[in-house]
mmCIF file of C-alpha atoms and ligand atoms in Angstrom:
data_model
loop_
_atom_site.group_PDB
_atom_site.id
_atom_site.type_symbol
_atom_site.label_atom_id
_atom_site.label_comp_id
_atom_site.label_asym_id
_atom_site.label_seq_id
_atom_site.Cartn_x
_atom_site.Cartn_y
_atom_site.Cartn_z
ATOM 1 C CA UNK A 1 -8.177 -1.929 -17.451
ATOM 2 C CA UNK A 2 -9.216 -5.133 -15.603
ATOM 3 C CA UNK A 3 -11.581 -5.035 -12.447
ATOM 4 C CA UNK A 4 -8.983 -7.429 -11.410
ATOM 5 C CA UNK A 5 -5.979 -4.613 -11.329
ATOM 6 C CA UNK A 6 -4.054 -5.575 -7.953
ATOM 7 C CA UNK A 7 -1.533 -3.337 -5.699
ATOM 8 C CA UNK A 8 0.205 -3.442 -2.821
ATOM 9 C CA UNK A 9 -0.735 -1.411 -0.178
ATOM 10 C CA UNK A 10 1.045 -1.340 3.154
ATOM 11 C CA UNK A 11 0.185 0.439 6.735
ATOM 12 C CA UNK A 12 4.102 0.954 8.063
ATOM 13 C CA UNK A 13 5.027 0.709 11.234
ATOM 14 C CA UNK A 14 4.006 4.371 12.060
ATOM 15 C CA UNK A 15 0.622 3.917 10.787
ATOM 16 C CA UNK A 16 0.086 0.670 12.709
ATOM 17 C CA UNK A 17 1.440 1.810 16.068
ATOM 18 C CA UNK A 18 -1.109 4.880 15.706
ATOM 19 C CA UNK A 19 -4.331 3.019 15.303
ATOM 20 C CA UNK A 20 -4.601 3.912 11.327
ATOM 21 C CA UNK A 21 -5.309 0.304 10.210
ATOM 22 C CA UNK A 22 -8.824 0.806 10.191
ATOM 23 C CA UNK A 23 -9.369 4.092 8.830
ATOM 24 C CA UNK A 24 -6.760 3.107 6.143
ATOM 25 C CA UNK A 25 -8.597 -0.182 5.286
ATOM 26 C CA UNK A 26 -12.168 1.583 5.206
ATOM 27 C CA UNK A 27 -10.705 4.202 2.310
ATOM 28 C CA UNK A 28 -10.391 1.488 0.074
ATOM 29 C CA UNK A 29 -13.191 -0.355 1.098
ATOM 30 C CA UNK A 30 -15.135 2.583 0.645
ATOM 31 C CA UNK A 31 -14.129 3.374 -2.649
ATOM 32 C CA UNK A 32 -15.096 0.168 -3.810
ATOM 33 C CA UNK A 33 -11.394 -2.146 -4.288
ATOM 34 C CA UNK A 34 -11.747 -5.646 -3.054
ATOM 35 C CA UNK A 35 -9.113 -6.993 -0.220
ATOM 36 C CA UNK A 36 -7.262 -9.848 -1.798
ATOM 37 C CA UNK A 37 -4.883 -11.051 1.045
ATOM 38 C CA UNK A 38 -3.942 -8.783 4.361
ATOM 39 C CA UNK A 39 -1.556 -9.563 7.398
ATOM 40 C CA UNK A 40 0.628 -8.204 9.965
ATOM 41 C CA UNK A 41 4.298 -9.212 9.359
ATOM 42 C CA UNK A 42 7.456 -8.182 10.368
ATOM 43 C CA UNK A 43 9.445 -9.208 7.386
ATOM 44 C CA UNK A 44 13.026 -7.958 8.716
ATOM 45 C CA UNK A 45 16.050 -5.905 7.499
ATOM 46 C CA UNK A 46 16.793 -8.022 4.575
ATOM 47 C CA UNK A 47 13.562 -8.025 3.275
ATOM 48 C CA UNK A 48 12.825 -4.607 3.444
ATOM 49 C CA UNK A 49 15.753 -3.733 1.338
ATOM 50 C CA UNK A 50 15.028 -6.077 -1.018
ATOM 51 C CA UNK A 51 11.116 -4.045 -0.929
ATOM 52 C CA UNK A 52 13.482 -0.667 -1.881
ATOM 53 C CA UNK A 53 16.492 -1.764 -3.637
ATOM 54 C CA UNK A 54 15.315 0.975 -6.227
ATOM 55 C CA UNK A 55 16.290 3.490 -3.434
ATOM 56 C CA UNK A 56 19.557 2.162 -1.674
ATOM 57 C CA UNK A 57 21.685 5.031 -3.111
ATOM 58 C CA UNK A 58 19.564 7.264 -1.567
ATOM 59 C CA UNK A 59 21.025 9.206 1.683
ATOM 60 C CA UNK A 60 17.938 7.786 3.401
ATOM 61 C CA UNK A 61 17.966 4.678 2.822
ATOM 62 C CA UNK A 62 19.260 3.430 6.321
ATOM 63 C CA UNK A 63 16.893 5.530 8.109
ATOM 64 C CA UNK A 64 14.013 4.323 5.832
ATOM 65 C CA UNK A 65 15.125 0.959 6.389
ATOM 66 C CA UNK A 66 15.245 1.751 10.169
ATOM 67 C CA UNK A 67 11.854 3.318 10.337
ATOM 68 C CA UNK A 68 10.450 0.597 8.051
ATOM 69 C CA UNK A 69 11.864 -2.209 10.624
ATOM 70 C CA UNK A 70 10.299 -0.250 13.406
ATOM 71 C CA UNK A 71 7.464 -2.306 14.090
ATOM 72 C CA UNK A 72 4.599 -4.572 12.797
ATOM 73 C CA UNK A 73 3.724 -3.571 8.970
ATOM 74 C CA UNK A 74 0.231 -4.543 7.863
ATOM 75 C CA UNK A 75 0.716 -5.598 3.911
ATOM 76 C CA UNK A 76 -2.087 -6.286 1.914
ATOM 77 C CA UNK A 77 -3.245 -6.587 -1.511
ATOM 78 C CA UNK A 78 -6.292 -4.822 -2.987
ATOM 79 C CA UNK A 79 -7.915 -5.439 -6.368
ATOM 80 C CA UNK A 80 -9.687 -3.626 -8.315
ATOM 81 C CA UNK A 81 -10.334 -1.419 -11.791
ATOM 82 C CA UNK A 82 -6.675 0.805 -12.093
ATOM 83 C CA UNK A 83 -6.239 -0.311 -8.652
ATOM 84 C CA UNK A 84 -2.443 0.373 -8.904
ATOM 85 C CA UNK A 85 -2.845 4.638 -9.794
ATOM 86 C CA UNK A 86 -5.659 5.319 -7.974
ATOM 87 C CA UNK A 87 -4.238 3.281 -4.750
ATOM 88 C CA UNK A 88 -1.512 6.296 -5.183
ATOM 89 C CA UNK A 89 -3.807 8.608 -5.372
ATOM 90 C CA UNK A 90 -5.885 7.755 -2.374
ATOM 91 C CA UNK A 91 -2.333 7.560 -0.053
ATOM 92 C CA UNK A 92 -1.344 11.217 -1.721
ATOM 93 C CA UNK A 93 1.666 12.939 -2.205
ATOM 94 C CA UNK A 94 5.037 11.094 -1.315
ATOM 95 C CA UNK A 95 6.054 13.793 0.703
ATOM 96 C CA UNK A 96 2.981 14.634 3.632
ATOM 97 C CA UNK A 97 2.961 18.599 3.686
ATOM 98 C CA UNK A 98 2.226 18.674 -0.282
ATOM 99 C CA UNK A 99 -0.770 15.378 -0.012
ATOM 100 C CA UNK A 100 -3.898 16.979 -0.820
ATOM 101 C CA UNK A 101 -6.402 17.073 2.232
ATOM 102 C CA UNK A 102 -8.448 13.597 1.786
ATOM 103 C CA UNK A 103 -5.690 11.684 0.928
ATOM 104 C CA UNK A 104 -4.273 9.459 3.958
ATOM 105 C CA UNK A 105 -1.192 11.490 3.991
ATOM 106 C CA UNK A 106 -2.490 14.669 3.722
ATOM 107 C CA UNK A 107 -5.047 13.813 6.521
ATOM 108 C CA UNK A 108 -2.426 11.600 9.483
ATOM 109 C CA UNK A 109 0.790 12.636 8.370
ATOM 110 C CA UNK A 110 3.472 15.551 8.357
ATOM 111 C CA UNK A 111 6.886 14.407 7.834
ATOM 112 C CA UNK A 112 7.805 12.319 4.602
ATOM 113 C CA UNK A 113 10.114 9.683 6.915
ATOM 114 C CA UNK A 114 6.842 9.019 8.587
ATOM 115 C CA UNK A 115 4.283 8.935 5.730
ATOM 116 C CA UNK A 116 2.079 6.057 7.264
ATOM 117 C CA UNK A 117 1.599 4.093 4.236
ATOM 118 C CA UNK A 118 2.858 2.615 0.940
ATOM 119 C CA UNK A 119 1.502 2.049 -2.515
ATOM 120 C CA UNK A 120 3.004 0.487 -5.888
ATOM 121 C CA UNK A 121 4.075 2.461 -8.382
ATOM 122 C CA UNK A 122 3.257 0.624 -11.379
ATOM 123 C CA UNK A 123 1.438 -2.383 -12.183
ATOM 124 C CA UNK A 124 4.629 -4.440 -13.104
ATOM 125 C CA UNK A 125 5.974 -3.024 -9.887
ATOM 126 C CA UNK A 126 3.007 -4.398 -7.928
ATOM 127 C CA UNK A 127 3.050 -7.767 -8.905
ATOM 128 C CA UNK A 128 7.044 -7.747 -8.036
ATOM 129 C CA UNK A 129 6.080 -6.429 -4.494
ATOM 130 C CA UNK A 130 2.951 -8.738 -4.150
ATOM 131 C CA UNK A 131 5.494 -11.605 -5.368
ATOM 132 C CA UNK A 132 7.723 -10.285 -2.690
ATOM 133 C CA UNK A 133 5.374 -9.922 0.508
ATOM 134 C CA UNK A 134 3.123 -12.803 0.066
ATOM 135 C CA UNK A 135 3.449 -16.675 -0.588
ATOM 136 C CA UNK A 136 1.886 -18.289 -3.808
ATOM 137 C CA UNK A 137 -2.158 -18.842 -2.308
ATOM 138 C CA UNK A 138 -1.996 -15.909 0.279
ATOM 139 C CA UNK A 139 -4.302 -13.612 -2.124
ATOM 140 C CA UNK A 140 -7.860 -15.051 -2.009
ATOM 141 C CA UNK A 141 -9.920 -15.179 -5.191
ATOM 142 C CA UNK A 142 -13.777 -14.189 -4.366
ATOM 143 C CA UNK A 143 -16.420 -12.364 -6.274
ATOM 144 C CA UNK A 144 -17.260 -9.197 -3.796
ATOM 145 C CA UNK A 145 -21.288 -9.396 -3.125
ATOM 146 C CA UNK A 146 -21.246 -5.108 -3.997
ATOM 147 C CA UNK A 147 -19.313 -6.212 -7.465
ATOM 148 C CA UNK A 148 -22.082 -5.443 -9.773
ATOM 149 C CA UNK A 149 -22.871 -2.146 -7.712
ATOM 150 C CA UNK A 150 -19.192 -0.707 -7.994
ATOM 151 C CA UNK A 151 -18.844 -1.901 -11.938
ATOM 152 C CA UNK A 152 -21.313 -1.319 -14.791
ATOM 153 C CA UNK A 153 -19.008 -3.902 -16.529
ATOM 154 C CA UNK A 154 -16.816 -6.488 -15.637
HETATM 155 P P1 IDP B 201 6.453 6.583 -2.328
HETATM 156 O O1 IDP B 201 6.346 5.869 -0.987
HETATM 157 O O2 IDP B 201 5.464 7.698 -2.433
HETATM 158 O O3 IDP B 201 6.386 5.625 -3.504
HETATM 159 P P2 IDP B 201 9.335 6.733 -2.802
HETATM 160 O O4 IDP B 201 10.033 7.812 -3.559
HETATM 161 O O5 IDP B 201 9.224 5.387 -3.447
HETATM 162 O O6 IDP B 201 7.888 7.298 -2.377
HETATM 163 O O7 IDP B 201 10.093 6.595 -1.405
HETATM 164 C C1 IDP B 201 9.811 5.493 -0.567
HETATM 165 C C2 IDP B 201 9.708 5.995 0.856
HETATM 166 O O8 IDP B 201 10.959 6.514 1.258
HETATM 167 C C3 IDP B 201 8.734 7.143 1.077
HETATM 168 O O9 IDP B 201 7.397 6.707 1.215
HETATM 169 C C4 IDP B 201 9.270 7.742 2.354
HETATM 170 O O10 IDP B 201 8.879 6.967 3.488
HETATM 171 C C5 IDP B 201 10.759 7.587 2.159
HETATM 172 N N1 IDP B 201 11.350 8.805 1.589
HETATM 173 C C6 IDP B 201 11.255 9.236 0.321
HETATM 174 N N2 IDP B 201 11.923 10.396 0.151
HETATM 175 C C7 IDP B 201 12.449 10.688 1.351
HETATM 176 C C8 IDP B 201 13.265 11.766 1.842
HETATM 177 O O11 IDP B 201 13.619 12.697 1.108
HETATM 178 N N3 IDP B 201 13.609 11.725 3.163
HETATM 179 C C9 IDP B 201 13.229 10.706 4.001
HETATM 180 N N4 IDP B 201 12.472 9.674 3.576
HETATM 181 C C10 IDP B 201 12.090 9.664 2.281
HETATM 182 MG MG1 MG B 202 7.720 4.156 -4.077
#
């Protein structure tokens, strides 16, 4: 498990509009992960089904795809040692009202159609998303000055 482990994380449109881009950010930051690439985007309808084709036989899908297109997104990438799981674990539960207190969810959200944030799933599934959200060059490569602080070993 690399130190280098990216995922994508996103703040949706929810999350921006209520002033969670901070607290969001400092979790990870806090935990140690390194921000490779971050911006505010509003990619569009076409792009945000192409983010959840796995999902467009769902009976949600046009609301998700409604609530997704809402408003600004903020989409980053964070790196760092099983970056991917524990990114999912620091968001929580999928659906709000079973997240585990401490998580984002299961501290700023209640409903699972506004669940404030989004996580990859897998590692092959994050570098599809990262391929999808950002241009070749977007992610900056840096060594973090608290590396050797967060990691016994690289
Ligand atoms: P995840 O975001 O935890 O990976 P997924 O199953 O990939 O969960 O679903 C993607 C998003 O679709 C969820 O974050 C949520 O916003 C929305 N969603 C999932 N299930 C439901 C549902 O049953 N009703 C409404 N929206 C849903
Ligand atoms: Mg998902």
């Amino acid at each position: 498990m690399a130190a280098s482990e990216q995922t994508f994380i996103a703040i949706k449109p929810d999350g921006v509009q209520r002033g969670l881009i901070g607290p969001i950010i400092s979790r990870f930051e806090q935990r140690g992960f390194k921000l490779a690439a971050i911006k505010l985007t509003s990619p569009g309808k076409a792009h945000l089904e192409a983010h959840y084709a796995d999902l467009s036989e769902k009976p949600f899908f046009p609301s998700l795809i409604e609530y997704m297109n809402s408003g600004p997104i903020c989409a980053m990438i964070w790196e760092g040692r099983d970056a991917v799981k524990t990114g999912r674990a620091i968001l929580g539960a999928t659906n709000p009202l079973a997240s585990a207190p401490g998580t984002i969810r299961g501290d700023y959200a209640i409903d699972v159609g506004r669940n404030v944030c989004h996580g990859s799933d897998s590692v092959e599934n994050a570098q599809k998303e990262i391929a999808l959200w950002f241009k070749e060059g977007e992610a900056v490569s840096y060594k973090a000055a608290q590396f050797d602080w967060i990691y016994e070993k690289p």
